[in-house]
Short mmCIF file of C-alpha atoms and ligand atoms in Angstrom, two decimals:
data_model
loop_
_atom_site.label_atom_id
_atom_site.label_comp_id
_atom_site.label_asym_id
_atom_site.label_seq_id
_atom_site.Cartn_x
_atom_site.Cartn_y
_atom_site.Cartn_z
CA MET A 28 0.03 -0.02 0.00
CA THR A 29 1.39 3.40 -0.85
CA LEU A 30 0.36 6.66 0.76
CA THR A 31 0.34 9.72 -1.42
CA LEU A 32 0.11 13.31 -0.37
CA ASP A 33 -2.51 14.62 -2.74
CA ARG A 34 -2.37 18.26 -3.51
CA GLN A 35 -5.83 18.27 -5.16
CA PRO A 36 -8.17 16.53 -2.85
CA SER A 37 -10.35 14.57 -5.26
CA ALA A 38 -13.76 12.99 -5.23
CA ARG A 39 -11.88 9.68 -5.41
CA GLN A 40 -10.52 10.24 -1.87
CA ALA A 41 -13.97 10.96 -0.43
CA GLN A 42 -15.47 7.90 -2.00
CA GLU A 43 -12.57 5.48 -1.09
CA ARG A 44 -14.11 2.06 -0.54
CA ARG A 45 -14.23 1.05 3.04
CA VAL A 46 -13.86 -2.54 4.17
CA PHE A 47 -15.13 -4.13 7.32
CA SER A 48 -12.20 -4.21 9.62
CA PHE A 49 -12.28 -6.65 12.52
CA SER A 50 -8.94 -5.24 13.74
CA PRO A 51 -8.34 -5.69 17.53
CA GLY A 52 -7.02 -2.12 17.72
CA PRO A 53 -6.58 0.54 16.44
CA ALA A 54 -10.06 -0.36 15.38
CA VAL A 55 -12.92 1.06 13.38
CA LEU A 56 -14.45 4.36 14.23
CA PRO A 57 -18.10 5.35 13.33
CA LEU A 58 -18.54 6.88 9.97
CA PRO A 59 -20.47 9.90 11.46
CA VAL A 60 -17.38 10.60 13.75
CA LEU A 61 -14.94 10.28 10.87
CA ARG A 62 -17.05 12.62 8.70
CA GLU A 63 -17.26 15.20 11.46
CA VAL A 64 -13.52 15.08 11.87
CA GLN A 65 -13.07 15.51 8.19
CA ARG A 66 -15.58 18.28 7.91
CA ASP A 67 -14.02 20.32 10.69
CA LEU A 68 -10.40 19.40 10.23
CA LEU A 69 -9.38 22.72 8.50
CA ALA A 70 -11.24 24.96 10.93
CA LEU A 71 -12.92 23.86 14.11
CA PRO A 72 -16.09 25.92 14.52
CA GLY A 73 -15.29 28.93 16.71
CA ALA A 74 -11.56 28.14 16.92
CA GLY A 75 -10.40 29.68 13.64
CA GLY A 76 -7.95 26.82 13.05
CA SER A 77 -7.64 23.11 12.95
CA VAL A 78 -7.94 21.00 16.09
CA LEU A 79 -4.35 19.88 15.19
CA GLU A 80 -3.26 23.51 15.45
CA ILE A 81 -4.89 24.76 18.65
CA SER A 82 -3.06 25.18 21.92
CA HIS A 83 -3.89 22.79 24.73
CA ARG A 84 -4.46 25.88 26.83
CA SER A 85 -6.85 27.59 24.42
CA PRO A 86 -10.48 28.13 25.21
CA ALA A 87 -11.36 25.83 22.36
CA PHE A 88 -9.51 22.96 24.04
CA ASP A 89 -10.88 23.93 27.50
CA ALA A 90 -14.29 23.34 26.05
CA ILE A 91 -13.33 20.07 24.36
CA LEU A 92 -11.70 18.69 27.52
CA ALA A 93 -14.61 19.74 29.76
CA GLU A 94 -17.24 18.17 27.51
CA ALA A 95 -15.20 14.96 26.92
CA GLU A 96 -14.97 14.52 30.70
CA ALA A 97 -18.57 15.52 31.33
CA ASN A 98 -19.85 13.07 28.64
CA LEU A 99 -17.70 10.25 30.07
CA ARG A 100 -19.10 11.00 33.54
CA GLU A 101 -22.60 10.91 32.26
CA LEU A 102 -22.18 7.72 30.18
CA LEU A 103 -20.40 5.77 32.92
CA ALA A 104 -22.18 7.45 35.85
CA VAL A 105 -18.79 8.25 37.36
CA PRO A 106 -19.30 9.22 41.04
CA ALA A 107 -18.38 12.78 42.15
CA ASP A 108 -15.47 11.51 44.31
CA TYR A 109 -13.62 10.11 41.21
CA ARG A 110 -11.17 11.89 39.05
CA VAL A 111 -10.76 11.44 35.30
CA PHE A 112 -7.39 11.83 33.48
CA PHE A 113 -6.65 11.81 29.75
CA LEU A 114 -3.09 10.43 29.56
CA GLN A 115 -0.66 9.04 26.95
CA GLY A 116 1.59 6.02 26.89
CA GLY A 117 -1.23 3.58 26.26
CA ALA A 118 -2.68 1.05 28.58
CA SER A 119 0.79 -0.37 28.76
CA LEU A 120 2.04 2.66 30.74
CA GLN A 121 -0.63 2.04 33.22
CA PHE A 122 0.90 -1.51 33.84
CA SER A 123 3.79 0.50 35.37
CA MET A 124 2.03 3.56 36.77
CA VAL A 125 -0.36 1.49 38.88
CA PRO A 126 2.37 -0.32 40.81
CA ILE A 127 4.69 2.73 40.90
CA ASN A 128 1.92 4.70 42.62
CA LEU A 129 0.24 1.97 44.58
CA LEU A 130 2.80 -0.79 45.30
CA ARG A 131 6.13 0.94 45.63
CA GLY A 132 6.95 1.39 49.37
CA GLN A 133 3.74 -0.20 50.52
CA GLY A 134 3.75 -3.05 53.06
CA LEU A 135 1.17 -5.20 51.36
CA PRO A 136 1.66 -7.23 48.15
CA ALA A 137 -0.41 -6.51 45.05
CA THR A 138 -2.73 -9.27 43.92
CA TYR A 139 -3.15 -10.07 40.18
CA ILE A 140 -5.80 -12.18 38.51
CA LEU A 141 -4.33 -13.39 35.11
CA THR A 142 -6.90 -14.41 32.49
CA GLY A 143 -4.75 -13.74 29.41
CA THR A 144 -1.81 -12.09 27.86
CA TRP A 145 -2.36 -8.49 28.91
CA GLY A 146 -2.88 -9.33 32.59
CA GLY A 147 0.48 -11.21 32.45
CA LYS A 148 2.25 -8.13 31.03
CA ALA A 149 0.72 -6.00 33.80
CA ALA A 150 1.97 -8.41 36.52
CA MET A 151 5.42 -8.44 34.97
CA GLU A 152 5.76 -4.63 35.41
CA ALA A 153 4.32 -4.75 38.96
CA ARG A 154 7.03 -7.28 39.96
CA ARG A 155 9.58 -4.51 39.46
CA GLU A 156 7.99 -2.45 42.16
CA GLY A 157 7.20 -4.95 44.96
CA ARG A 158 5.64 -8.28 45.92
CA VAL A 159 3.03 -9.61 43.54
CA HIS A 160 0.61 -12.30 44.50
CA VAL A 161 -1.03 -14.16 41.60
CA VAL A 162 -4.30 -15.76 42.58
CA TRP A 163 -5.37 -17.14 39.29
CA ASP A 164 -3.35 -17.96 36.14
CA ASP A 165 -4.91 -20.29 33.76
CA ALA A 166 -2.01 -20.31 31.26
CA ASP A 167 -2.20 -24.14 31.21
CA GLY A 168 -5.79 -23.95 30.08
CA ALA A 169 -4.77 -21.49 27.32
CA TYR A 170 -6.82 -18.81 29.10
CA ALA A 171 -10.09 -20.09 27.74
CA ARG A 172 -12.13 -18.93 30.76
CA VAL A 173 -12.29 -16.55 33.67
CA PRO A 174 -12.54 -17.87 37.25
CA SER A 175 -15.76 -17.99 39.23
CA ALA A 176 -15.99 -16.16 42.53
CA ALA A 177 -15.45 -19.50 44.36
CA GLU A 178 -12.21 -20.17 42.48
CA LEU A 179 -10.62 -16.91 43.54
CA ASP A 180 -8.81 -17.32 46.87
CA LEU A 181 -8.01 -13.71 47.59
CA PRO A 182 -5.71 -12.69 50.48
CA GLU A 183 -7.30 -10.75 53.31
CA ALA A 184 -5.63 -7.57 52.25
CA SER A 185 -3.68 -6.37 49.20
CA SER A 186 -2.34 -2.95 48.24
CA TYR A 187 -4.75 -3.50 45.28
CA VAL A 188 -6.23 -6.26 43.21
CA HIS A 189 -5.69 -6.02 39.48
CA TYR A 190 -7.65 -7.77 36.73
CA THR A 191 -8.35 -7.44 32.96
CA SER A 192 -12.07 -7.26 32.34
CA ASN A 193 -11.79 -8.37 28.80
CA GLU A 194 -8.72 -10.21 27.56
CA THR A 195 -8.44 -9.04 23.96
CA ILE A 196 -6.08 -11.76 22.64
CA GLN A 197 -7.88 -14.80 24.19
CA GLY A 198 -11.36 -13.43 23.90
CA VAL A 199 -12.52 -13.95 27.50
CA GLN A 200 -14.48 -11.44 29.54
CA PHE A 201 -15.77 -11.22 33.11
CA ARG A 202 -19.52 -10.79 33.25
CA ARG A 203 -19.09 -8.74 36.43
CA PRO A 204 -16.13 -7.45 38.41
CA PRO A 205 -14.71 -9.88 41.01
CA GLU A 206 -15.63 -9.23 44.65
CA VAL A 207 -12.44 -8.22 46.42
CA GLY A 208 -13.39 -6.98 49.85
CA ASP A 209 -11.72 -3.89 51.10
CA SER A 210 -8.72 -3.85 48.74
CA PRO A 211 -8.94 -1.40 45.93
CA LEU A 212 -9.90 -3.03 42.70
CA VAL A 213 -7.84 -1.97 39.65
CA CYS A 214 -9.15 -2.81 36.20
CA ASP A 215 -7.60 -2.81 32.77
CA ALA A 216 -10.79 -2.20 30.82
CA SER A 217 -9.03 -1.36 27.44
CA SER A 218 -10.93 -3.61 25.09
CA GLU A 219 -14.43 -3.26 26.63
CA PHE A 220 -14.38 0.39 27.69
CA LEU A 221 -17.68 2.18 27.01
CA SER A 222 -19.17 -1.00 25.56
CA ARG A 223 -21.45 -1.67 28.57
CA PRO A 224 -22.39 0.02 31.89
CA VAL A 225 -20.07 -0.59 34.82
CA ASP A 226 -20.49 0.24 38.51
CA VAL A 227 -17.56 2.61 38.74
CA GLY A 228 -18.01 2.69 42.51
CA LYS A 229 -16.70 -0.83 42.69
CA PHE A 230 -13.32 0.20 41.39
CA GLY A 231 -10.40 2.03 42.92
CA LEU A 232 -8.97 2.69 39.50
CA LEU A 233 -10.03 1.86 36.06
CA TYR A 234 -8.02 2.50 32.90
CA ALA A 235 -8.37 1.98 29.21
CA CYS A 236 -6.56 2.88 26.05
CA ALA A 237 -8.99 4.48 23.56
CA GLN A 238 -8.10 2.70 20.34
CA LYS A 239 -10.37 -0.30 20.79
CA ASN A 240 -13.79 1.13 21.53
CA ALA A 241 -13.43 4.82 22.16
CA GLY A 242 -11.15 6.73 19.78
CA PRO A 243 -7.74 6.85 18.17
CA ALA A 244 -4.52 5.39 19.52
CA GLY A 245 -2.37 7.55 21.81
CA LEU A 246 -5.06 8.41 24.40
CA THR A 247 -5.58 6.57 27.63
CA VAL A 248 -8.42 7.30 30.07
CA VAL A 249 -7.87 6.78 33.75
CA VAL A 250 -10.68 6.99 36.28
CA VAL A 251 -9.55 6.92 39.89
CA SER A 252 -11.25 7.46 43.30
CA ASP A 253 -10.10 10.22 45.59
CA GLU A 254 -9.54 7.50 48.18
CA VAL A 255 -6.99 5.72 46.03
CA LEU A 256 -5.39 8.95 44.96
CA GLU A 257 -4.72 9.59 48.61
CA ARG A 258 -2.83 6.30 48.87
CA CYS A 259 -0.58 7.14 46.00
CA GLY A 260 3.17 7.63 46.58
CA ASP A 261 4.10 11.30 46.48
CA ASP A 262 7.76 11.42 45.61
CA LEU A 263 7.61 10.20 42.04
CA HIS A 264 8.66 11.44 38.62
CA SER A 265 5.94 13.98 37.82
CA MET A 266 4.69 12.28 34.61
CA LEU A 267 4.31 9.03 36.39
CA SER A 268 2.50 10.45 39.38
CA TYR A 269 -1.36 10.30 39.51
CA ARG A 270 -1.23 13.01 42.11
CA ARG A 271 0.62 15.41 39.83
CA HIS A 272 -1.84 14.62 37.02
CA ALA A 273 -4.67 15.24 39.45
CA GLU A 274 -3.22 18.69 40.35
CA LYS A 275 -2.97 19.60 36.62
CA GLY A 276 -6.19 17.97 35.33
CA SER A 277 -4.80 16.14 32.30
CA ARG A 278 -2.55 19.08 31.39
CA LEU A 279 0.61 18.35 33.27
CA ASN A 280 2.26 18.35 29.78
CA THR A 281 0.77 18.66 26.33
CA PRO A 282 -2.04 16.15 26.15
CA ASN A 283 -3.13 14.30 22.96
CA VAL A 284 -5.39 17.25 21.83
CA PHE A 285 -6.62 15.41 18.72
CA GLY A 286 -7.20 12.18 20.64
CA VAL A 287 -9.36 13.93 23.26
CA TYR A 288 -11.33 15.65 20.51
CA VAL A 289 -12.10 12.36 18.65
CA PHE A 290 -12.96 10.78 22.05
CA LEU A 291 -15.39 13.61 22.66
CA LEU A 292 -17.07 12.89 19.26
CA MET A 293 -17.20 9.29 20.23
CA THR A 294 -18.98 9.91 23.47
CA ARG A 295 -21.51 12.11 21.67
CA TRP A 296 -22.13 9.37 19.16
CA LEU A 297 -22.49 6.82 21.91
CA ARG A 298 -25.01 8.96 23.73
CA ASP A 299 -26.97 10.31 20.78
CA GLU A 300 -26.76 7.63 18.09
CA VAL A 301 -26.29 4.48 20.06
CA GLY A 302 -28.47 5.58 22.93
CA GLY A 303 -26.04 5.01 25.86
CA LEU A 304 -24.16 2.08 27.34
CA GLU A 305 -27.17 -0.20 27.91
CA ALA A 306 -27.85 0.04 24.23
CA ALA A 307 -24.17 -0.39 23.40
CA SER A 308 -24.17 -3.60 25.44
CA ALA A 309 -27.20 -4.90 23.72
CA ARG A 310 -25.67 -4.18 20.30
CA ALA A 311 -22.42 -5.92 21.31
CA LYS A 312 -24.37 -8.98 22.43
CA ALA A 313 -26.46 -9.06 19.21
CA LYS A 314 -23.29 -8.72 17.00
CA THR A 315 -21.12 -11.28 18.77
CA GLY A 316 -24.13 -13.54 19.13
CA LEU A 317 -24.39 -13.84 15.41
CA ILE A 318 -20.78 -14.92 15.15
CA TYR A 319 -20.93 -17.33 18.13
CA ASP A 320 -24.09 -18.87 16.63
CA ALA A 321 -22.19 -19.41 13.34
CA LEU A 322 -19.36 -21.09 15.32
CA ASP A 323 -21.67 -23.35 17.23
CA ALA A 324 -23.93 -24.28 14.31
CA ASP A 325 -21.97 -27.41 13.54
CA GLY A 326 -21.10 -28.43 17.10
CA GLY A 327 -17.29 -28.02 16.71
CA GLU A 328 -16.94 -30.05 13.58
CA PHE A 329 -15.65 -27.24 11.43
CA TYR A 330 -15.14 -24.13 13.66
CA VAL A 331 -13.55 -24.50 17.04
CA PRO A 332 -14.21 -21.65 19.50
CA HIS A 333 -11.46 -20.79 21.88
CA ALA A 334 -13.27 -19.34 24.91
CA GLU A 335 -15.71 -21.41 27.14
CA VAL A 336 -19.27 -20.41 26.63
CA ALA A 337 -19.71 -18.68 30.02
CA SER A 338 -16.60 -16.63 29.56
CA ARG A 339 -17.00 -15.60 25.87
CA SER A 340 -16.14 -12.03 25.07
CA ARG A 341 -18.73 -9.69 23.62
CA MET A 342 -15.90 -7.82 22.01
CA ASN A 343 -13.31 -10.25 20.59
CA VAL A 344 -14.51 -13.64 19.16
CA THR A 345 -11.64 -16.10 19.04
CA PHE A 346 -11.74 -19.37 17.07
CA ARG A 347 -9.79 -21.60 14.78
CA LEU A 348 -10.66 -24.21 12.00
CA ARG A 349 -10.70 -27.85 12.79
CA THR A 350 -8.63 -28.26 9.62
CA SER A 351 -5.90 -25.68 10.13
CA GLU A 352 -4.64 -26.10 6.55
CA LEU A 353 -7.73 -24.25 5.46
CA GLU A 354 -6.90 -21.12 7.44
CA PRO A 355 -5.08 -19.19 4.66
CA ALA A 356 -8.01 -19.92 2.35
CA PHE A 357 -10.40 -18.55 4.99
CA VAL A 358 -8.45 -15.27 5.19
CA ALA A 359 -8.27 -14.93 1.46
CA ALA A 360 -11.97 -15.65 0.93
CA ALA A 361 -12.92 -13.22 3.62
CA ALA A 362 -10.79 -10.53 2.12
CA GLU A 363 -12.60 -11.05 -1.19
CA ARG A 364 -15.75 -10.08 0.55
CA ASP A 365 -14.08 -7.00 2.21
CA LEU A 366 -13.82 -8.66 5.59
CA VAL A 367 -10.38 -7.99 6.87
CA ALA A 368 -8.10 -8.12 9.96
CA LEU A 369 -9.43 -11.50 11.08
CA LYS A 370 -6.10 -13.20 11.91
CA GLY A 371 -5.71 -14.28 15.47
CA HIS A 372 -2.82 -12.95 17.64
CA ARG A 373 0.30 -14.89 16.84
CA SER A 374 0.40 -16.33 20.37
CA VAL A 375 -3.06 -17.96 19.97
CA GLY A 376 -3.32 -18.54 16.29
CA GLY A 377 -6.53 -19.04 14.38
CA PHE A 378 -8.89 -16.10 14.02
CA ARG A 379 -10.14 -13.27 16.06
CA ALA A 380 -13.04 -11.06 15.11
CA SER A 381 -13.17 -7.85 17.05
CA LEU A 382 -16.59 -6.25 17.05
CA TYR A 383 -16.15 -3.06 19.01
CA ASN A 384 -18.73 -0.25 19.42
CA ALA A 385 -18.17 1.15 15.92
CA MET A 386 -18.56 -2.13 14.03
CA PRO A 387 -21.99 -1.86 12.40
CA MET A 388 -24.48 -4.66 12.62
CA GLU A 389 -23.99 -5.13 8.83
CA GLY A 390 -20.40 -6.03 9.40
CA ALA A 391 -21.35 -8.81 11.87
CA GLU A 392 -24.01 -10.08 9.54
CA ARG A 393 -21.61 -10.21 6.56
CA LEU A 394 -19.06 -12.07 8.59
CA ARG A 395 -21.76 -14.56 9.85
CA ASP A 396 -22.90 -15.13 6.29
CA PHE A 397 -19.35 -15.61 5.08
CA MET A 398 -18.57 -18.09 7.75
CA LEU A 399 -21.66 -20.20 7.02
CA ASP A 400 -20.78 -20.11 3.34
CA PHE A 401 -17.25 -21.02 3.88
CA ARG A 402 -18.24 -24.02 5.97
CA ALA A 403 -20.81 -25.04 3.35
CA THR A 404 -18.20 -24.91 0.56
CA HIS A 405 -15.36 -26.56 2.41
C1 PLP B 529 -4.75 -3.20 23.65
C2 PLP B 529 -4.64 -3.48 25.05
C3 PLP B 529 -3.56 -3.06 25.87
C4 PLP B 529 -2.42 -2.30 25.29
O1 PLP B 529 -2.70 -1.03 25.00
P1 PLP B 529 -1.57 -0.02 24.41
O2 PLP B 529 -2.38 1.22 24.25
O3 PLP B 529 -1.03 -0.57 23.18
O4 PLP B 529 -0.53 0.12 25.44
C5 PLP B 529 -3.63 -3.42 27.18
N1 PLP B 529 -4.59 -4.11 27.71
C6 PLP B 529 -5.66 -4.64 27.00
C7 PLP B 529 -6.75 -5.35 27.68
C8 PLP B 529 -5.67 -4.35 25.64
O5 PLP B 529 -6.69 -4.75 24.90
#
């Protein structure tokens, strides 16, 4: 693929054919959001310049940041005693920031629940900062399910308990947050963020990168309770300190202005077009339901789902073919129907269809039809 810098924006560009991308992230964005970005890119109404050109201290960005936070608070029903930050460094930086702020110098170990690849990476960074207690690690079972409450033998007290609500690579998702007693619950919600309502009050800290469900890459949202903020270490590098970010309200340095702007448009779209997070959740269930039904239609003869039924993700559907030699043919035939980015993560193999917020119902229907046809013809 070659990228050209076109001096004469042409009709061709505007009508470029769009495929259905099942990419795990960066992922699809809603067309109305992309159109609005495109329409206002040269001059943001009232700002006199592009959103790419305005100062992060300008009134225009003040308004963008304030509305982005307000919309997020409304969609997620964030309690008043929680702070919201728009940071950079991806969810991966939070793997380090969480233990740097909440484990370093604390007497108690941190507890990690590992249900897939991302949780393992988070625990690896935490070990650099202090003692880490792993209460669940189903690597031997290839991370095909999440534990039940009875299977979690949590210590009486931890500096915090970390889990990954949706493991993007394995396609397993918690239906509800684990009960962890009085220890603060920390959640990597990256790949299910804003896809369903959550009871924020149950969490001490919740973080998510935006590029799966909620915007472009390069933006990370952190929601943290005042109580947990109080516990954070104070003598830290400023950029790694939640307290310093709290003092400066997402503007400790230059934030990802464009990312916050697109996130704002996403929150408006979720509220006004989708109808809020209950509706988003129903959509996600309906879309992934079509794919799971297609997988199950032959009882495992042709398609082999990865996740156990009760743990199946409503975001990332993982599966392989009983006859793995057919996998290249599956990818090629899907691409012919404009269904792309279906290859599974290299560590799991097979396929992964990510159906985030912005994937239209039509995309899920087309994939379902393709899967049924492919089985019928092979
Ligand atoms: C994508 C993803 C990450 C990594 O996000 P980056 O922004 O690339 O650092 C972490 N956790 C989960 C659950 C993810 O899906």
